[in-house]
PDB file of C-alpha atoms in Angstrom:
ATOM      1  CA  UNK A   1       0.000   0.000   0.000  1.00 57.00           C
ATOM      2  CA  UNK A   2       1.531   3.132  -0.827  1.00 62.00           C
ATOM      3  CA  UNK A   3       0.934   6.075   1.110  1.00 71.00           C
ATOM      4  CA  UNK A   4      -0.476   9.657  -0.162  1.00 71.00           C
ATOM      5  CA  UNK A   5       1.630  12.504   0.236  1.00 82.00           C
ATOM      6  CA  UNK A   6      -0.544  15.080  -1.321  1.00 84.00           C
ATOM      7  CA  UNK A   7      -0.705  17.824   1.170  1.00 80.00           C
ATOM      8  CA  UNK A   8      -4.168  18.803   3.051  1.00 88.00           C
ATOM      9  CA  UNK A   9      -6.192  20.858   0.935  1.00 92.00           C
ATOM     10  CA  UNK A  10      -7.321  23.144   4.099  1.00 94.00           C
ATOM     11  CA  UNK A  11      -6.048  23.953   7.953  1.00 94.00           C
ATOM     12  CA  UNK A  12      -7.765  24.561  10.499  1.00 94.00           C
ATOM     13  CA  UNK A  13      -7.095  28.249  11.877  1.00 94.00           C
ATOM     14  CA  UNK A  14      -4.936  26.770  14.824  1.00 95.00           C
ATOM     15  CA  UNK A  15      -3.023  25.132  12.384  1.00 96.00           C
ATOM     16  CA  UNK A  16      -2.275  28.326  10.119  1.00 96.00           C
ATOM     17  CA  UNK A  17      -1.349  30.438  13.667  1.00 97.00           C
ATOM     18  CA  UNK A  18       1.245  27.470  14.789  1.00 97.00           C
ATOM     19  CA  UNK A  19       2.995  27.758  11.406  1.00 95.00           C
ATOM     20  CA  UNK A  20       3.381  31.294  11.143  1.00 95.00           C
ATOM     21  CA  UNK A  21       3.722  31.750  15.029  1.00 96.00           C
ATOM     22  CA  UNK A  22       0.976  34.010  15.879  1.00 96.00           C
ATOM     23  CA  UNK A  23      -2.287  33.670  17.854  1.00 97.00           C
ATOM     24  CA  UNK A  24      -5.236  31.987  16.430  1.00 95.00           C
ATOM     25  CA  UNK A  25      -6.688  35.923  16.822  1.00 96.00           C
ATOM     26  CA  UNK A  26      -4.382  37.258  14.610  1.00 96.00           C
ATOM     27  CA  UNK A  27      -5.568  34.882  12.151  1.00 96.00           C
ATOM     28  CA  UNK A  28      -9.054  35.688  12.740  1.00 94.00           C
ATOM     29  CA  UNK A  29      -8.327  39.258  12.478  1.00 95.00           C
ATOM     30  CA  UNK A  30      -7.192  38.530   8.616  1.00 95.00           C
ATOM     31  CA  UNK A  31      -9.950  36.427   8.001  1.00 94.00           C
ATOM     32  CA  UNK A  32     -12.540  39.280   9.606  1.00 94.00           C
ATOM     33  CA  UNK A  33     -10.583  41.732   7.590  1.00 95.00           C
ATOM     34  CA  UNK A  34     -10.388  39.965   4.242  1.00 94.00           C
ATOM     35  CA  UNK A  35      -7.016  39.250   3.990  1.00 94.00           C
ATOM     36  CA  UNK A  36      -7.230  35.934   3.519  1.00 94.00           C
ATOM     37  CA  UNK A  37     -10.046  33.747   2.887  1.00 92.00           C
ATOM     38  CA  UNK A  38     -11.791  30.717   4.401  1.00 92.00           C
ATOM     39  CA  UNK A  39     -14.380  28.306   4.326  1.00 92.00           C
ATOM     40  CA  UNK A  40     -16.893  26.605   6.359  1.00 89.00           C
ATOM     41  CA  UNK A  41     -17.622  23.111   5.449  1.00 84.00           C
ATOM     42  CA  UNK A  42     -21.291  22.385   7.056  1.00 87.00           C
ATOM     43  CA  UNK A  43     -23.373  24.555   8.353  1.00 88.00           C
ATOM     44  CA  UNK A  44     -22.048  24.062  12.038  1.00 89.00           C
ATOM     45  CA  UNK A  45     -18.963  23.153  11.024  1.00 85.00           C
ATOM     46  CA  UNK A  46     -15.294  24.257  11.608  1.00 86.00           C
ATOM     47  CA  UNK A  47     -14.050  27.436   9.463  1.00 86.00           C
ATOM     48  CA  UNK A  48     -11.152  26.122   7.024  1.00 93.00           C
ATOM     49  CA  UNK A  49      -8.081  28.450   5.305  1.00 96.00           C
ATOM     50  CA  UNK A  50      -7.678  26.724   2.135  1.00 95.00           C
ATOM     51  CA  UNK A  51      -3.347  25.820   2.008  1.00 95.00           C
ATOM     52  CA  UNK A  52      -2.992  27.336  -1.550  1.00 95.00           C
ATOM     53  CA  UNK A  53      -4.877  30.549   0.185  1.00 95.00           C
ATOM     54  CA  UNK A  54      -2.493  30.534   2.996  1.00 96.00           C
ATOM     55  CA  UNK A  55       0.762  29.867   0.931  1.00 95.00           C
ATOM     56  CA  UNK A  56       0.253  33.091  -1.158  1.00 95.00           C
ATOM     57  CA  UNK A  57      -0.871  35.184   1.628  1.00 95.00           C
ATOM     58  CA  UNK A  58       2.622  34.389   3.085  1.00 95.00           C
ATOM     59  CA  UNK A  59       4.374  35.331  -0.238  1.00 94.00           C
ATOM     60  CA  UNK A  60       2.599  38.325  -0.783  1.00 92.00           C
ATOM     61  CA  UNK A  61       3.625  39.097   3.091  1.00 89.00           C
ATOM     62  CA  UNK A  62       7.171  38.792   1.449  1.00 88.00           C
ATOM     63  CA  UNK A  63       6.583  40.773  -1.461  1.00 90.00           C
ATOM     64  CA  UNK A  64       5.199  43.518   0.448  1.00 85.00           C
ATOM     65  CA  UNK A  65       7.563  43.642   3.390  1.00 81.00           C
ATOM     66  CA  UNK A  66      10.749  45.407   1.359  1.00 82.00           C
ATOM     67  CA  UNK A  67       8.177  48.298   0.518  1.00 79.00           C
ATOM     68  CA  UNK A  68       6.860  48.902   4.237  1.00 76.00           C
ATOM     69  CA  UNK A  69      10.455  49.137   5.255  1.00 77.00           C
ATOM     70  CA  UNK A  70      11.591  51.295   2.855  1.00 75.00           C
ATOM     71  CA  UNK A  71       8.545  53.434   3.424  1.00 80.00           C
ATOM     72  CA  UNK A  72       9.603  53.745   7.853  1.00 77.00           C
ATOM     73  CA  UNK A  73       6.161  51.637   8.240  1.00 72.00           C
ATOM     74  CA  UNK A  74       8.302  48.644   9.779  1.00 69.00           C
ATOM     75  CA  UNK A  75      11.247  49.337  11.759  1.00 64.00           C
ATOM     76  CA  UNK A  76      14.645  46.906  11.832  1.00 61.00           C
ATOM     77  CA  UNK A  77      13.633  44.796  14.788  1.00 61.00           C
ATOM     78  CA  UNK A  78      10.438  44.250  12.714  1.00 59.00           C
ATOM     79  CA  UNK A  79       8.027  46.177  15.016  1.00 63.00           C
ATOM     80  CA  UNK A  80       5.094  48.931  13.351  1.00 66.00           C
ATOM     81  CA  UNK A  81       5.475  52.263  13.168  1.00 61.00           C
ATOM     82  CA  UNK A  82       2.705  54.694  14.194  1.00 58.00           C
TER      83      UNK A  82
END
């Protein structure tokens, strides 16, 4: 029997907050604010982040992050500026 390696299509929002080391609020927050999307599968059931969702949130993070320093909106020790 050979075992699947295809990656889970969604995480739960505990899941995305342990990879990126944040709270599960701060994830919330992005999913409140539209920043990334999500899913509920069922009508009572658990809200989802699909991976492919979460993956280019990340690497738009990246692509964004030069231009916030450069603009004094992120200091060096990676902390907001008012």
């Amino acid at each position: 029997m050979t075992e699947d390696k295809t990656p889970p299509r969604f995480k739960a929002i505990e899941q995305a907050a342990g990879e990126v080391n944040v709270s599960e609020s701060q994830i919330r927050g992005l999913l409140k604010a539209g920043d990334l999307r999500w899913i509920q599968i069922g009508p009572r059931g658990p809200w989802h982040i699909g991976t492919a969702d979460f993956e280019r949130y990340i690497e738009e993070a990246y692509a964004r992050t030069p231009d916030r320093v450069a603009a004094g909106a992120i200091d060096d020790s990676g902390r907001e500026q008012d």
